[in-house]
């Protein structure tokens, strides 16, 4: 049912698509794919052998493989991209209902994303501009950060009191300062803070606003005040992985290694495919360094530096961990990577 719903929605975008729900024809279908094709596999458990074999066959033919399934499943491991749908439903006892609703929700979200991407940016309303801005914001490079800032600014021209857009713009200004995208990092730090403060004023119940205000306070060395804001974000949304990670980073700067590592590990469990996964792993690496566990620090650091979105500072963490563990050649390689990523 979910595959047929996805087929129907994609047809409306004039995208050639066919749904296969019969496991016996999956292998034949996979063999007909090529490098320009995308195979989307939808499974509650991700354990079905026919699906796993078909995914492997599609990859061997050069097709991109997307899995909408459980995070740690065999199907997820075969995918180029996994859209995680984790749940506690016991489908062996009950008819699968929760997973079906979740899969339908993912299909709807992807469809909305496609619709927004196909519209001219100048014609987007405030909410669509904001969401497209998020897509670019989490790519963590200079050009996409600038494009995200432009989309958040466009959202604010549509709705000047749109708290989420103010928070998004604050996030991009944070990046401009932290990653030295701007020639005036002090001005970017000040803007990150002022935009987040206004976002909190407009919507004091928005965790994203408190998150950005908490992060912006790092530039003023106001870590205790930052922790208060990050704790407020977590109180409003207890499973907010990015806020939990940000608190772990703040704790790390205060040498609170136990809580830092605990909260970074929790953030990774809550959001294993998070855009900030590289930073969560980086916190675990630095925490291990502080404990004197250099081998674990190297393992976490290299996983962080190899994760999507990892920037030059993460490569430096990997280099420090490698040097501390006595791997001088790998340390030099990671320093080289850091120089490639930024001056």
XYZ file of N, CA and C in Angstrom, residues 21-139:
357
model
N 5.280 -4.851 -5.539
C 4.927 -5.344 -4.207
C 5.029 -6.856 -4.112
N 5.373 -7.501 -5.218
C 5.515 -8.953 -5.249
C 6.991 -9.294 -5.103
N 7.347 -9.945 -3.994
C 8.753 -10.257 -3.724
C 9.369 -11.112 -4.821
N 8.555 -11.906 -5.509
C 9.100 -12.834 -6.509
C 9.638 -12.122 -7.741
N 9.221 -10.874 -7.991
C 9.699 -10.153 -9.183
C 10.709 -9.066 -8.823
N 11.048 -8.939 -7.545
C 11.975 -7.878 -7.147
C 13.348 -8.052 -7.773
N 13.862 -9.277 -7.767
C 15.200 -9.515 -8.306
C 15.261 -9.183 -9.786
N 14.232 -9.570 -10.543
C 14.197 -9.281 -11.978
C 14.153 -7.774 -12.215
N 13.345 -7.083 -11.407
C 13.253 -5.627 -11.540
C 14.590 -4.970 -11.228
N 15.258 -5.429 -10.172
C 16.547 -4.851 -9.787
C 17.572 -5.015 -10.903
N 17.533 -6.165 -11.596
C 18.493 -6.415 -12.670
C 18.278 -5.514 -13.875
N 17.104 -4.909 -13.984
C 16.810 -4.038 -15.130
C 17.223 -2.593 -14.886
N 17.700 -2.283 -13.680
C 18.053 -0.904 -13.336
C 19.452 -0.554 -13.824
N 19.725 0.760 -13.870
C 21.033 1.236 -14.307
C 21.488 2.424 -13.502
N 22.636 3.026 -13.868
C 23.219 4.132 -13.091
C 22.333 5.367 -12.965
N 21.362 5.539 -13.857
C 20.508 6.719 -13.795
C 19.219 6.465 -13.019
N 19.082 5.277 -12.457
C 17.854 4.905 -11.757
C 18.017 4.997 -10.239
N 16.887 5.109 -9.562
C 16.832 5.096 -8.099
C 15.853 4.008 -7.674
N 16.312 3.137 -6.794
C 15.445 2.089 -6.251
C 15.121 2.427 -4.807
N 13.836 2.519 -4.499
C 13.380 2.838 -3.144
C 12.763 1.581 -2.541
N 13.318 1.138 -1.417
C 12.821 -0.052 -0.735
C 12.150 0.366 0.570
N 10.932 -0.117 0.781
C 10.148 0.233 1.964
C 9.876 -1.042 2.749
N 10.351 -1.080 3.997
C 10.193 -2.287 4.804
C 10.146 -1.917 6.278
N 9.244 -2.547 7.009
C 9.140 -2.285 8.442
C 10.360 -2.816 9.186
N 10.715 -4.064 8.926
C 11.827 -4.677 9.659
C 13.168 -4.514 8.973
N 13.157 -4.448 7.646
C 14.406 -4.412 6.892
C 15.117 -5.752 6.880
N 14.414 -6.817 7.242
C 15.018 -8.141 7.365
C 14.651 -9.079 6.213
N 13.679 -8.713 5.396
C 13.185 -9.608 4.358
C 14.290 -9.967 3.368
N 14.650 -11.230 3.230
C 15.785 -11.615 2.373
C 15.630 -11.157 0.927
N 14.405 -11.260 0.390
C 14.199 -10.866 -1.004
C 14.491 -9.380 -1.221
N 14.100 -8.555 -0.266
C 14.360 -7.125 -0.372
C 15.859 -6.830 -0.285
N 16.524 -7.494 0.650
C 17.970 -7.265 0.835
C 18.729 -7.684 -0.419
N 18.366 -8.836 -0.982
C 19.047 -9.287 -2.206
C 18.765 -8.352 -3.369
N 17.531 -7.864 -3.467
C 17.189 -6.941 -4.553
C 17.948 -5.630 -4.412
N 18.094 -5.155 -3.189
C 18.850 -3.918 -2.961
C 20.308 -4.087 -3.370
N 20.885 -5.232 -3.020
C 22.265 -5.520 -3.420
C 22.374 -5.596 -4.942
N 21.390 -6.227 -5.581
C 21.395 -6.310 -7.040
C 21.285 -4.952 -7.698
N 20.446 -4.093 -7.156
C 20.293 -2.748 -7.713
C 21.600 -1.962 -7.609
N 22.279 -2.089 -6.468
C 23.565 -1.391 -6.280
C 24.614 -1.912 -7.249
N 24.633 -3.220 -7.471
C 25.601 -3.789 -8.398
C 25.382 -3.288 -9.818
N 24.142 -2.951 -10.135
C 23.829 -2.413 -11.458
C 24.092 -0.911 -11.556
N 24.493 -0.301 -10.457
C 24.827 1.122 -10.486
C 23.706 2.043 -10.072
N 22.539 1.494 -9.706
C 21.416 2.330 -9.281
C 21.650 2.847 -7.863
N 21.101 4.023 -7.579
C 21.110 4.542 -6.207
C 20.023 3.821 -5.419
N 20.349 3.450 -4.186
C 19.404 2.688 -3.360
C 19.012 3.512 -2.145
N 17.706 3.720 -1.987
C 17.153 4.422 -0.838
C 16.295 3.433 -0.059
N 16.508 3.359 1.243
C 15.720 2.449 2.079
C 14.938 3.250 3.111
N 13.649 2.982 3.196
C 12.798 3.530 4.251
C 12.527 2.370 5.189
N 13.297 2.307 6.271
C 13.272 1.092 7.077
C 13.928 1.328 8.429
N 14.089 0.262 9.183
C 14.722 0.315 10.497
C 16.220 0.598 10.365
N 16.746 1.396 11.277
C 18.111 1.913 11.159
C 19.168 0.829 11.080
N 19.129 -0.148 11.973
C 20.198 -1.131 12.086
C 19.915 -2.421 11.315
N 19.039 -2.364 10.350
C 18.635 -3.570 9.630
C 19.593 -3.880 8.474
N 19.581 -5.126 7.978
C 20.390 -5.472 6.802
C 20.048 -4.620 5.586
N 18.775 -4.290 5.406
C 18.387 -3.462 4.269
C 18.994 -2.069 4.385
N 18.993 -1.495 5.583
C 19.588 -0.172 5.787
C 21.063 -0.177 5.427
N 21.754 -1.269 5.749
C 23.189 -1.345 5.463
C 23.481 -1.473 3.976
N 22.522 -1.938 3.198
C 22.703 -2.045 1.755
C 22.404 -0.729 1.032
N 21.783 0.217 1.716
C 21.293 1.439 1.071
C 22.367 2.510 0.987
N 22.293 3.325 -0.060
C 23.118 4.536 -0.147
C 22.583 5.597 0.795
N 21.262 5.636 0.917
C 20.586 6.564 1.826
C 19.518 5.788 2.581
N 19.538 5.905 3.906
C 18.500 5.270 4.720
C 17.676 6.356 5.397
N 16.377 6.354 5.140
C 15.452 7.222 5.873
C 14.930 6.379 7.038
N 15.439 6.679 8.224
C 15.197 5.808 9.373
C 13.754 5.887 9.852
N 13.139 4.726 10.007
C 11.803 4.617 10.599
C 11.895 3.528 11.670
N 12.225 3.950 12.888
C 12.372 3.009 13.997
C 11.130 3.054 14.886
N 10.695 1.914 15.332
C 9.479 1.833 16.155
C 9.545 0.551 16.974
N 8.633 0.410 17.937
C 8.608 -0.747 18.830
C 7.458 -1.694 18.521
N 6.878 -1.572 17.352
C 5.731 -2.401 17.005
C 6.148 -3.860 16.796
N 5.397 -4.768 17.346
C 5.642 -6.201 17.174
C 4.761 -6.713 16.043
N 5.300 -6.689 14.838
C 4.502 -7.071 13.667
C 4.287 -8.577 13.579
N 5.035 -9.357 14.393
C 4.816 -10.803 14.386
C 3.544 -11.179 15.123
N 3.073 -10.273 15.979
C 1.870 -10.543 16.775
C 0.666 -9.754 16.264
N 0.933 -8.497 15.849
C -0.153 -7.624 15.422
C 0.015 -7.253 13.954
N -1.082 -6.876 13.334
C -1.025 -6.348 11.980
C -0.242 -5.031 12.015
N 0.724 -4.871 11.100
C 1.565 -3.675 11.092
C 0.712 -2.441 10.831
N 0.592 -1.585 11.816
C -0.177 -0.351 11.651
C 0.701 0.864 11.900
N 1.455 0.859 13.009
C 2.299 2.007 13.334
C 3.321 2.235 12.234
N 3.998 1.158 11.800
C 5.020 1.304 10.769
C 4.411 1.789 9.459
N 3.205 1.313 9.151
C 2.557 1.750 7.910
C 2.266 3.237 7.954
N 1.768 3.718 9.075
C 1.487 5.153 9.212
C 2.779 5.956 9.099
N 3.851 5.467 9.736
C 5.124 6.167 9.673
C 5.675 6.202 8.251
N 5.551 5.085 7.529
C 6.038 5.037 6.150
C 5.236 5.980 5.254
N 3.938 6.020 5.444
C 3.106 6.949 4.670
C 3.494 8.395 4.963
N 3.809 8.667 6.233
C 4.231 10.010 6.610
C 5.538 10.379 5.903
N 6.490 9.442 5.854
C 7.761 9.704 5.167
C 7.517 9.985 3.687
N 6.662 9.202 3.062
C 6.349 9.420 1.644
C 5.748 10.808 1.433
N 4.861 11.216 2.328
C 4.275 12.552 2.233
C 5.345 13.632 2.384
N 6.278 13.447 3.330
C 7.331 14.432 3.547
C 8.234 14.547 2.324
N 8.597 13.413 1.743
C 9.431 13.431 0.537
C 8.694 14.125 -0.605
N 7.395 13.863 -0.726
C 6.603 14.476 -1.789
C 6.543 15.987 -1.637
N 6.351 16.442 -0.407
C 6.336 17.890 -0.159
C 7.694 18.497 -0.495
N 8.773 17.787 -0.098
C 10.106 18.282 -0.419
C 10.330 18.407 -1.916
N 9.882 17.410 -2.668
C 9.994 17.483 -4.121
C 9.197 18.646 -4.687
N 7.992 18.846 -4.156
C 7.150 19.950 -4.644
C 7.824 21.293 -4.406
N 8.405 21.463 -3.218
C 9.074 22.731 -2.901
C 10.274 22.945 -3.812
N 11.058 21.884 -4.043
C 12.249 22.008 -4.870
C 11.915 22.350 -6.318
N 10.754 21.958 -6.785
C 10.387 22.196 -8.174
C 9.744 23.568 -8.390
N 9.468 24.261 -7.312
C 8.887 25.605 -7.438
C 9.996 26.646 -7.553
N 9.776 27.738 -8.306
C 10.752 28.828 -8.325
C 10.914 29.404 -6.916
N 12.149 29.585 -6.476
C 12.369 30.031 -5.105
C 11.698 31.371 -4.813
N 11.663 32.250 -5.799
C 11.074 33.577 -5.578
C 9.582 33.495 -5.283
N 8.947 32.383 -5.669
C 7.512 32.245 -5.451
C 7.143 31.489 -4.187
N 8.131 31.085 -3.399
C 7.842 30.309 -2.202
C 7.265 31.184 -1.095
N 6.334 30.629 -0.323
C 5.817 31.354 0.827
C 6.805 31.227 1.993
N 6.469 31.791 3.134
C 7.399 31.838 4.266
C 7.767 30.435 4.740
N 6.767 29.573 4.884
C 7.027 28.241 5.418
C 7.876 27.415 4.456
N 7.582 27.493 3.147
C 8.354 26.739 2.162
C 9.780 27.271 2.063
N 9.934 28.596 2.127
C 11.280 29.183 2.097
C 12.094 28.701 3.285
N 11.460 28.637 4.442
C 12.144 28.177 5.649
C 12.612 26.736 5.503
N 11.749 25.851 5.035
C 12.108 24.438 4.939
C 13.180 24.194 3.884
N 13.116 24.901 2.774
C 14.175 24.758 1.783
C 15.488 25.317 2.336
N 15.390 26.358 3.152
C 16.571 26.889 3.817
C 17.222 25.866 4.729
N 16.403 25.106 5.469
C 16.946 24.049 6.331
C 17.729 23.023 5.527
N 17.201 22.681 4.364
C 17.877 21.700 3.515
C 19.290 22.163 3.168
N 19.439 23.421 2.821
C 20.763 23.953 2.483
C 21.608 24.192 3.730
N 20.989 24.591 4.809
C 21.724 24.898 6.040
C 22.503 23.687 6.545
N 21.895 22.503 6.442
C 22.511 21.302 6.991
C 23.493 20.637 6.028
N 23.885 21.321 4.959
C 24.915 20.769 4.079
C 26.314 21.221 4.506
